[in-house]
GROMACS .gro file of C-alpha atoms in nm:
model
  390
    1MET     CA    1   1.353  -2.076  -0.463
    2THR     CA    2   1.134  -1.764  -0.463
    3LEU     CA    3   1.231  -1.403  -0.417
    4ILE     CA    4   1.083  -1.407  -0.069
    5ASP     CA    5   1.312  -1.697   0.033
    6GLU     CA    6   1.621  -1.501  -0.061
    7LEU     CA    7   1.553  -1.206   0.167
    8GLY     CA    8   1.750  -1.121   0.476
    9ALA     CA    9   1.683  -1.158   0.846
   10PRO     CA   10   1.381  -1.010   1.026
   11GLY     CA   11   1.406  -0.646   1.123
   12ALA     CA   12   1.628  -0.546   0.831
   13THR     CA   13   1.489  -0.255   0.637
   14ALA     CA   14   1.634  -0.232   0.291
   15GLY     CA   15   1.559   0.128   0.206
   16ALA     CA   16   1.496   0.209  -0.156
   17GLY     CA   17   1.812   0.414  -0.157
   18ALA     CA   18   1.995   0.255   0.134
   19ASP     CA   19   2.154  -0.014  -0.083
   20ASP     CA   20   2.267   0.221  -0.359
   21THR     CA   21   2.603   0.304  -0.210
   22GLY     CA   22   2.788   0.100  -0.471
   23ASP     CA   23   2.576   0.213  -0.763
   24GLU     CA   24   2.708   0.562  -0.825
   25GLY     CA   25   2.852   0.475  -1.163
   26ARG     CA   26   2.565   0.258  -1.279
   27ALA     CA   27   2.283   0.377  -1.500
   28GLY     CA   28   1.958   0.386  -1.311
   29SER     CA   29   2.113   0.451  -0.971
   30LEU     CA   30   1.923   0.650  -0.708
   31LEU     CA   31   2.232   0.782  -0.534
   32PRO     CA   32   2.243   1.110  -0.735
   33VAL     CA   33   1.876   1.167  -0.648
   34ILE     CA   34   1.932   1.098  -0.279
   35ARG     CA   35   2.217   1.348  -0.275
   36VAL     CA   36   1.989   1.639  -0.370
   37ILE     CA   37   1.756   1.576  -0.073
   38PRO     CA   38   1.824   1.834   0.201
   39PRO     CA   39   1.950   1.691   0.533
   40GLU     CA   40   1.663   1.852   0.725
   41ALA     CA   41   1.417   1.625   0.542
   42TYR     CA   42   1.554   1.336   0.749
   43ASP     CA   43   1.515   1.506   1.088
   44ASN     CA   44   1.289   1.293   1.307
   45PRO     CA   45   1.287   1.414   1.670
   46THR     CA   46   1.120   1.170   1.907
   47TRP     CA   47   0.870   1.426   2.036
   48LYS     CA   48   0.730   1.490   1.688
   49GLY     CA   49   0.663   1.123   1.609
   50LEU     CA   50   0.502   1.071   1.950
   51ALA     CA   51   0.291   1.385   1.906
   52TYR     CA   52   0.152   1.264   1.573
   53PHE     CA   53   0.084   0.921   1.718
   54ALA     CA   54  -0.093   1.068   2.022
   55ARG     CA   55  -0.298   1.304   1.804
   56ASP     CA   56  -0.412   1.020   1.580
   57LEU     CA   57  -0.499   0.804   1.880
   58LEU     CA   58  -0.714   1.084   2.024
   59ILE     CA   59  -0.896   1.132   1.692
   60TYR     CA   60  -0.955   0.758   1.665
   61ALA     CA   61  -1.075   0.735   2.028
   62ALA     CA   62  -1.320   1.022   1.977
   63ILE     CA   63  -1.466   0.858   1.667
   64VAL     CA   64  -1.494   0.522   1.844
   65ALA     CA   65  -1.678   0.694   2.130
   66GLY     CA   66  -1.921   0.839   1.877
   67LEU     CA   67  -1.978   0.496   1.724
   68VAL     CA   68  -2.046   0.346   2.065
   69LEU     CA   69  -2.299   0.612   2.158
   70THR     CA   70  -2.512   0.631   1.842
   71ASP     CA   71  -2.724   0.411   1.621
   72ASN     CA   72  -2.854   0.693   1.406
   73PRO     CA   73  -2.802   0.571   1.048
   74ILE     CA   74  -2.691   0.910   0.913
   75LEU     CA   75  -2.446   0.965   1.196
   76LEU     CA   76  -2.316   0.611   1.167
   77VAL     CA   77  -2.233   0.648   0.799
   78GLY     CA   78  -2.043   0.970   0.864
   79LEU     CA   79  -1.860   0.819   1.161
   80TRP     CA   80  -1.770   0.508   0.960
   81VAL     CA   81  -1.611   0.726   0.692
   82LEU     CA   82  -1.416   0.916   0.958
   83ALA     CA   83  -1.322   0.591   1.134
   84SER     CA   84  -1.186   0.448   0.807
   85LEU     CA   85  -0.974   0.759   0.763
   86ALA     CA   86  -0.861   0.755   1.127
   87VAL     CA   87  -0.754   0.390   1.102
   88SER     CA   88  -0.569   0.485   0.782
   89GLY     CA   89  -0.394   0.771   0.965
   90LEU     CA   90  -0.275   0.539   1.241
   91PHE     CA   91  -0.170   0.286   0.981
   92ILE     CA   92   0.045   0.545   0.802
   93VAL     CA   93   0.213   0.631   1.134
   94GLY     CA   94   0.280   0.259   1.178
   95HIS     CA   95   0.399   0.240   0.816
   96ASP     CA   96   0.661   0.508   0.887
   97ALA     CA   97   0.765   0.327   1.204
   98ALA     CA   98   0.803   0.006   1.003
   99HIS     CA   99   1.039   0.195   0.772
  100GLU     CA  100   1.231   0.309   1.084
  101ALA     CA  101   1.174   0.666   0.968
  102LEU     CA  102   0.955   0.785   1.256
  103PHE     CA  103   1.212   0.756   1.536
  104ARG     CA  104   1.585   0.700   1.568
  105SER     CA  105   1.518   0.420   1.817
  106ARG     CA  106   1.445   0.083   1.656
  107ARG     CA  107   1.265  -0.030   1.973
  108LEU     CA  108   1.037   0.275   1.976
  109ASN     CA  109   0.962   0.229   1.606
  110SER     CA  110   0.865  -0.130   1.677
  111ILE     CA  111   0.642  -0.047   1.974
  112VAL     CA  112   0.458   0.238   1.802
  113GLY     CA  113   0.437   0.043   1.474
  114HIS     CA  114   0.280  -0.262   1.638
  115LEU     CA  115   0.023  -0.051   1.825
  116ALA     CA  116  -0.059   0.183   1.535
  117MET     CA  117  -0.128  -0.111   1.303
  118LEU     CA  118  -0.368  -0.291   1.539
  119PRO     CA  119  -0.689  -0.107   1.428
  120SER     CA  120  -0.609  -0.208   1.068
  121TRP     CA  121  -0.546  -0.571   1.174
  122HIS     CA  122  -0.197  -0.573   1.022
  123VAL     CA  123   0.087  -0.810   1.109
  124TYR     CA  124   0.384  -0.580   1.164
  125GLU     CA  125   0.675  -0.802   1.059
  126ALA     CA  126   0.482  -0.944   0.764
  127TRP     CA  127   0.427  -0.586   0.650
  128VAL     CA  128   0.800  -0.511   0.688
  129LEU     CA  129   0.884  -0.808   0.467
  130GLY     CA  130   0.624  -0.755   0.195
  131HIS     CA  131   0.619  -0.377   0.183
  132ASN     CA  132   0.969  -0.261   0.275
  133ARG     CA  133   1.176  -0.529   0.112
  134ILE     CA  134   0.967  -0.645  -0.184
  135HIS     CA  135   0.736  -0.360  -0.288
  136HIS     CA  136   0.996  -0.088  -0.224
  137GLY     CA  137   1.284  -0.300  -0.347
  138HIS     CA  138   1.117  -0.382  -0.680
  139THR     CA  139   0.850  -0.117  -0.746
  140VAL     CA  140   0.665  -0.169  -1.079
  141ARG     CA  141   0.893  -0.461  -1.172
  142GLU     CA  142   0.734  -0.754  -1.352
  143GLY     CA  143   0.698  -1.065  -1.141
  144MET     CA  144   0.850  -0.900  -0.833
  145ASP     CA  145   0.633  -0.616  -0.706
  146PHE     CA  146   0.312  -0.791  -0.599
  147VAL     CA  147   0.117  -0.473  -0.512
  148TRP     CA  148  -0.139  -0.406  -0.790
  149HIS     CA  149   0.072  -0.620  -1.023
  150PRO     CA  150  -0.093  -0.611  -1.368
  151VAL     CA  151  -0.235  -0.913  -1.548
  152THR     CA  152  -0.145  -0.951  -1.915
  153PRO     CA  153  -0.410  -1.000  -2.188
  154GLN     CA  154  -0.286  -1.357  -2.234
  155GLN     CA  155  -0.321  -1.435  -1.864
  156TYR     CA  156  -0.669  -1.284  -1.853
  157ALA     CA  157  -0.776  -1.483  -2.160
  158ALA     CA  158  -0.659  -1.803  -1.988
  159MET     CA  159  -0.865  -1.736  -1.672
  160GLY     CA  160  -1.186  -1.915  -1.583
  161THR     CA  161  -1.516  -1.732  -1.547
  162PHE     CA  162  -1.487  -1.678  -1.171
  163ALA     CA  163  -1.132  -1.543  -1.194
  164ARG     CA  164  -1.234  -1.299  -1.469
  165VAL     CA  165  -1.531  -1.172  -1.267
  166ARG     CA  166  -1.308  -1.131  -0.962
  167HIS     CA  167  -1.051  -0.940  -1.165
  168ARG     CA  168  -1.320  -0.708  -1.304
  169VAL     CA  169  -1.446  -0.638  -0.951
  170GLU     CA  170  -1.105  -0.588  -0.792
  171TRP     CA  171  -0.972  -0.368  -1.074
  172SER     CA  172  -1.275  -0.137  -1.065
  173TRP     CA  173  -1.257   0.180  -0.857
  174TRP     CA  174  -1.522   0.047  -0.619
  175GLY     CA  175  -1.347  -0.289  -0.580
  176ALA     CA  176  -1.011  -0.159  -0.457
  177GLY     CA  177  -1.094  -0.263  -0.100
  178ALA     CA  178  -1.176  -0.617  -0.210
  179TYR     CA  179  -0.840  -0.634  -0.391
  180TYR     CA  180  -0.646  -0.514  -0.088
  181LEU     CA  181  -0.838  -0.735   0.154
  182ARG     CA  182  -0.777  -1.052  -0.048
  183GLU     CA  183  -0.447  -0.999  -0.227
  184ILE     CA  184  -0.250  -0.800   0.033
  185TRP     CA  185  -0.407  -0.856   0.375
  186LEU     CA  186  -0.518  -1.218   0.344
  187ASN     CA  187  -0.276  -1.369   0.093
  188LYS     CA  188   0.042  -1.180   0.180
  189MET     CA  189  -0.005  -1.130   0.554
  190ILE     CA  190  -0.239  -1.382   0.715
  191THR     CA  191  -0.234  -1.711   0.524
  192PHE     CA  192   0.103  -1.711   0.346
  193ASN     CA  193   0.387  -1.939   0.457
  194PRO     CA  194   0.672  -1.711   0.569
  195PRO     CA  195   1.032  -1.793   0.477
  196ALA     CA  196   1.238  -1.955   0.752
  197LYS     CA  197   1.436  -1.642   0.839
  198TRP     CA  198   1.115  -1.446   0.900
  199ALA     CA  199   0.884  -1.718   1.026
  200LYS     CA  200   0.934  -1.673   1.401
  201ALA     CA  201   0.891  -1.294   1.398
  202ILE     CA  202   0.591  -1.301   1.165
  203ARG     CA  203   0.411  -1.575   1.357
  204ARG     CA  204   0.476  -1.393   1.684
  205ASP     CA  205   0.329  -1.074   1.540
  206LEU     CA  206   0.034  -1.262   1.392
  207VAL     CA  207  -0.046  -1.384   1.744
  208PHE     CA  208  -0.004  -1.028   1.876
  209MET     CA  209  -0.248  -0.896   1.616
  210VAL     CA  210  -0.507  -1.170   1.670
  211VAL     CA  211  -0.492  -1.131   2.047
  212GLY     CA  212  -0.507  -0.751   2.028
  213VAL     CA  213  -0.800  -0.743   1.787
  214GLY     CA  214  -0.968  -1.027   1.977
  215LEU     CA  215  -0.943  -0.840   2.308
  216GLY     CA  216  -1.093  -0.534   2.140
  217MET     CA  217  -1.383  -0.741   2.015
  218VAL     CA  218  -1.436  -0.890   2.362
  219LEU     CA  219  -1.433  -0.543   2.518
  220PHE     CA  220  -1.680  -0.393   2.272
  221GLY     CA  221  -1.890  -0.711   2.277
  222TRP     CA  222  -1.921  -0.680   2.654
  223LEU     CA  223  -2.006  -0.312   2.618
  224GLY     CA  224  -2.273  -0.401   2.362
  225TRP     CA  225  -2.419  -0.661   2.597
  226VAL     CA  226  -2.438  -0.403   2.876
  227MET     CA  227  -2.592  -0.134   2.655
  228TYR     CA  228  -2.833  -0.349   2.451
  229GLY     CA  229  -2.891  -0.641   2.686
  230SER     CA  230  -2.856  -0.915   2.423
  231ALA     CA  231  -2.607  -1.123   2.225
  232LEU     CA  232  -2.733  -0.957   1.909
  233GLY     CA  233  -2.653  -0.617   2.061
  234ALA     CA  234  -2.305  -0.739   2.154
  235ALA     CA  235  -2.246  -0.856   1.797
  236TRP     CA  236  -2.377  -0.526   1.657
  237MET     CA  237  -2.136  -0.329   1.874
  238ILE     CA  238  -1.841  -0.534   1.746
  239VAL     CA  239  -1.952  -0.488   1.387
  240LYS     CA  240  -2.009  -0.114   1.400
  241VAL     CA  241  -1.698  -0.027   1.607
  242VAL     CA  242  -1.437  -0.280   1.494
  243VAL     CA  243  -1.537  -0.458   1.172
  244VAL     CA  244  -1.686  -0.181   0.955
  245PRO     CA  245  -1.393   0.061   1.013
  246PHE     CA  246  -1.153  -0.222   0.920
  247LEU     CA  247  -1.341  -0.289   0.596
  248GLY     CA  248  -1.356   0.084   0.522
  249PHE     CA  249  -0.982   0.109   0.581
  250ASN     CA  250  -0.927  -0.162   0.318
  251PHE     CA  251  -1.111   0.048   0.060
  252VAL     CA  252  -0.915   0.360   0.155
  253ILE     CA  253  -0.573   0.199   0.151
  254GLY     CA  254  -0.645  -0.007  -0.161
  255SER     CA  255  -0.749   0.310  -0.344
  256VAL     CA  256  -0.447   0.503  -0.215
  257VAL     CA  257  -0.199   0.241  -0.332
  258HIS     CA  258  -0.377   0.218  -0.668
  259VAL     CA  259  -0.341   0.589  -0.743
  260HIS     CA  260   0.023   0.576  -0.630
  261HIS     CA  261   0.123   0.321  -0.893
  262ILE     CA  262  -0.152   0.270  -1.153
  263GLN     CA  263  -0.221   0.523  -1.428
  264PRO     CA  264  -0.177   0.524  -1.808
  265ASP     CA  265   0.152   0.716  -1.789
  266ILE     CA  266   0.316   0.484  -1.535
  267ARG     CA  267   0.503   0.193  -1.692
  268TRP     CA  268   0.565  -0.146  -1.540
  269TYR     CA  269   0.896  -0.292  -1.655
  270PRO     CA  270   1.019  -0.640  -1.748
  271ARG     CA  271   1.291  -0.748  -1.507
  272ARG     CA  272   1.587  -0.678  -1.734
  273GLU     CA  273   1.464  -0.331  -1.828
  274TRP     CA  274   1.388  -0.224  -1.471
  275THR     CA  275   1.623   0.007  -1.282
  276LYS     CA  276   1.599   0.166  -0.939
  277PHE     CA  277   1.556   0.506  -1.099
  278ARG     CA  278   1.270   0.387  -1.319
  279GLY     CA  279   1.099   0.204  -1.036
  280GLN     CA  280   1.124   0.467  -0.764
  281MET     CA  281   1.121   0.791  -0.963
  282GLU     CA  282   0.893   0.704  -1.254
  283GLY     CA  283   0.689   0.426  -1.093
  284THR     CA  284   0.492   0.644  -0.854
  285THR     CA  285   0.342   0.991  -0.818
  286ILE     CA  286   0.311   1.313  -0.624
  287LEU     CA  287  -0.058   1.391  -0.573
  288ARG     CA  288  -0.179   1.708  -0.404
  289VAL     CA  289  -0.457   1.660  -0.148
  290SER     CA  290  -0.657   1.908   0.058
  291ARG     CA  291  -0.533   1.994   0.406
  292PRO     CA  292  -0.831   1.834   0.586
  293LEU     CA  293  -0.763   1.503   0.411
  294ASP     CA  294  -0.391   1.530   0.477
  295VAL     CA  295  -0.463   1.533   0.850
  296PHE     CA  296  -0.526   1.162   0.803
  297PHE     CA  297  -0.291   1.085   0.514
  298HIS     CA  298   0.026   1.242   0.656
  299SER     CA  299   0.169   1.355   0.318
  300ILE     CA  300   0.181   0.995   0.194
  301PHE     CA  301   0.054   1.117  -0.144
  302VAL     CA  302   0.389   1.295  -0.185
  303HIS     CA  303   0.507   0.949  -0.277
  304VAL     CA  304   0.811   0.989  -0.502
  305PRO     CA  305   1.057   1.094  -0.229
  306HIS     CA  306   0.922   0.818  -0.005
  307HIS     CA  307   1.019   0.565  -0.271
  308VAL     CA  308   1.353   0.731  -0.340
  309ASP     CA  309   1.450   0.694   0.026
  310MET     CA  310   1.204   0.549   0.276
  311ARG     CA  311   1.412   0.674   0.568
  312ILE     CA  312   1.245   1.016   0.525
  313PRO     CA  313   0.965   1.069   0.781
  314PHE     CA  314   0.629   1.170   0.633
  315TYR     CA  315   0.664   1.531   0.750
  316GLY     CA  316   0.994   1.557   0.559
  317LEU     CA  317   0.850   1.450   0.225
  318GLU     CA  318   0.753   1.798   0.105
  319PRO     CA  319   1.104   1.953   0.125
  320ALA     CA  320   1.247   1.634  -0.026
  321ALA     CA  321   0.997   1.651  -0.312
  322ALA     CA  322   1.079   2.016  -0.381
  323ALA     CA  323   1.450   1.936  -0.412
  324ILE     CA  324   1.391   1.631  -0.632
  325LYS     CA  325   1.152   1.821  -0.861
  326GLU     CA  326   1.403   2.101  -0.906
  327ALA     CA  327   1.678   1.856  -1.003
  328TYR     CA  328   1.461   1.615  -1.209
  329PRO     CA  329   1.160   1.813  -1.334
  330ASP     CA  330   1.086   1.583  -1.628
  331ALA     CA  331   1.081   1.260  -1.425
  332ILE     CA  332   0.808   1.345  -1.173
  333HIS     CA  333   0.431   1.294  -1.193
  334ASP     CA  334   0.291   1.588  -0.993
  335GLU     CA  335  -0.080   1.668  -1.014
  336PRO     CA  336  -0.389   1.726  -0.798
  337LEU     CA  337  -0.561   1.424  -0.646
  338ARG     CA  338  -0.908   1.404  -0.799
  339PHE     CA  339  -1.155   1.123  -0.750
  340ARG     CA  340  -1.257   1.138  -1.115
  341ASP     CA  341  -0.896   1.070  -1.216
  342PHE     CA  342  -0.896   0.758  -0.999
  343VAL     CA  343  -1.216   0.640  -1.167
  344ARG     CA  344  -1.078   0.720  -1.513
  345ASN     CA  345  -0.747   0.544  -1.444
  346SER     CA  346  -0.922   0.236  -1.307
  347ARG     CA  347  -1.129   0.214  -1.625
  348ALA     CA  348  -0.831   0.261  -1.858
  349CYS     CA  349  -0.581   0.039  -1.673
  350LYS     CA  350  -0.721  -0.313  -1.667
  351LEU     CA  351  -0.457  -0.529  -1.836
  352TYR     CA  352  -0.094  -0.466  -1.926
  353ASP     CA  353   0.132  -0.563  -2.215
  354PHE     CA  354   0.488  -0.571  -2.079
  355ASP     CA  355   0.639  -0.614  -2.425
  356ARG     CA  356   0.487  -0.288  -2.550
  357GLY     CA  357   0.475  -0.110  -2.214
  358GLN     CA  358   0.105  -0.033  -2.257
  359TRP     CA  359  -0.207  -0.039  -2.041
  360MET     CA  360  -0.528  -0.168  -2.200
  361THR     CA  361  -0.899  -0.192  -2.135
  362TYR     CA  362  -1.055  -0.538  -2.148
  363HIS     CA  363  -1.208  -0.461  -2.488
  364ASP     CA  364  -0.885  -0.327  -2.636
  365ALA     CA  365  -0.687  -0.622  -2.501
  366MET     CA  366  -0.922  -0.885  -2.643
  367THR     CA  367  -0.935  -0.704  -2.978
  368TRP     CA  368  -0.556  -0.697  -2.988
  369LEU     CA  369  -0.528  -1.066  -2.898
  370VAL     CA  370  -0.756  -1.161  -3.186
  371ALA     CA  371  -0.559  -0.950  -3.435
  372ALA     CA  372  -0.205  -1.018  -3.306
  373PRO     CA  373   0.027  -1.273  -3.467
  374VAL     CA  374   0.040  -1.609  -3.289
  375ASP     CA  375   0.392  -1.563  -3.150
  376GLU     CA  376   0.314  -1.211  -3.021
  377ALA     CA  377  -0.022  -1.306  -2.873
  378GLY     CA  378   0.132  -1.602  -2.696
  379SER     CA  379   0.417  -1.413  -2.529
  380ARG     CA  380   0.421  -1.355  -2.153
  381GLY     CA  381   0.126  -1.586  -2.107
  382ARG     CA  382   0.251  -1.695  -1.765
  383LEU     CA  383   0.479  -1.544  -1.509
  384THR     CA  384   0.795  -1.735  -1.436
  385LYS     CA  385   0.738  -2.003  -1.173
  386GLY     CA  386   0.873  -1.904  -0.833
  387THR     CA  387   0.812  -1.530  -0.850
  388MET     CA  388   0.669  -1.327  -0.564
  389VAL     CA  389   0.353  -1.252  -0.761
  390ARG     CA  390   0.241  -1.611  -0.814
   0.00000   0.00000   0.00000
């Protein structure tokens, strides 16, 4: 039986702190952290969530209109960048709805979440299962958290040529979109076999996504036929309005998740050493972004409080972060978001030794394997069969 088979019924959202009520006396509990968060951080009036959703829809619609009306290469590149960010903004709204943080109404969260995730081609209930229950429930835990889960030097050494090349591409800064597209979107959302308790809801939402995206392609294909007068023109319209923004979104979201959880100072823990405090407080970051970028990212880079308690709406993360930092100043990664740091981290963090709690480059890992004793070099060669990661 795998971890995914043991999870609860569809629609349940196991908040990172929501299941800590019996943990007050246990080391590694999040309950003391949750208690310092001010009550106003949880306020989520319906009008505010709807206003953000409507604003993001208008931005997205304006960018789509620009893509429809131009074929100028320079303008297209700029609009594709904006479209990727706009799709990401809608996705983050849907992400908050999936956490049931955006509205008090579960039905409204579901409606807005399904619609907001359509431009990113995401299956809503599959996202709830993989992201809410597994990633948030076991952040940076070996064999459990499948999002940017590290490969050990032993596992890399055992790979074939193709698998090594793929790993080098996907763990480069420019390959983050390829990683997300294959490992998260395709493997954990589209082609995976859902557990029985979730199968009906996930398959229903997969149909909803395919039909929604398909109708969009039909609409823009028809518009392309009218404007260009050919099947090639129809295909071009679909590609430039629907497909390229989706691919751009994958690069954006893959990069965002990478900087949230992958850097030399962030440890991944063996199962028995992992605690909720280590995973949610020390396993992610607070990164400061410019205001223009935050129009699209909705404070998601203030990520520590989101992992402490995912019931906090994105516009409540700043006051929550301030309170957590004041109470736990030594436990928080808080720094500016800089592209060069992402590049540097992606170069330094290629493989991971769970026994030593250390990130390695490919060169350092292979050098260590050659020099290490046989018993040490052979440890953790394979993940335990039946984990979420494999």
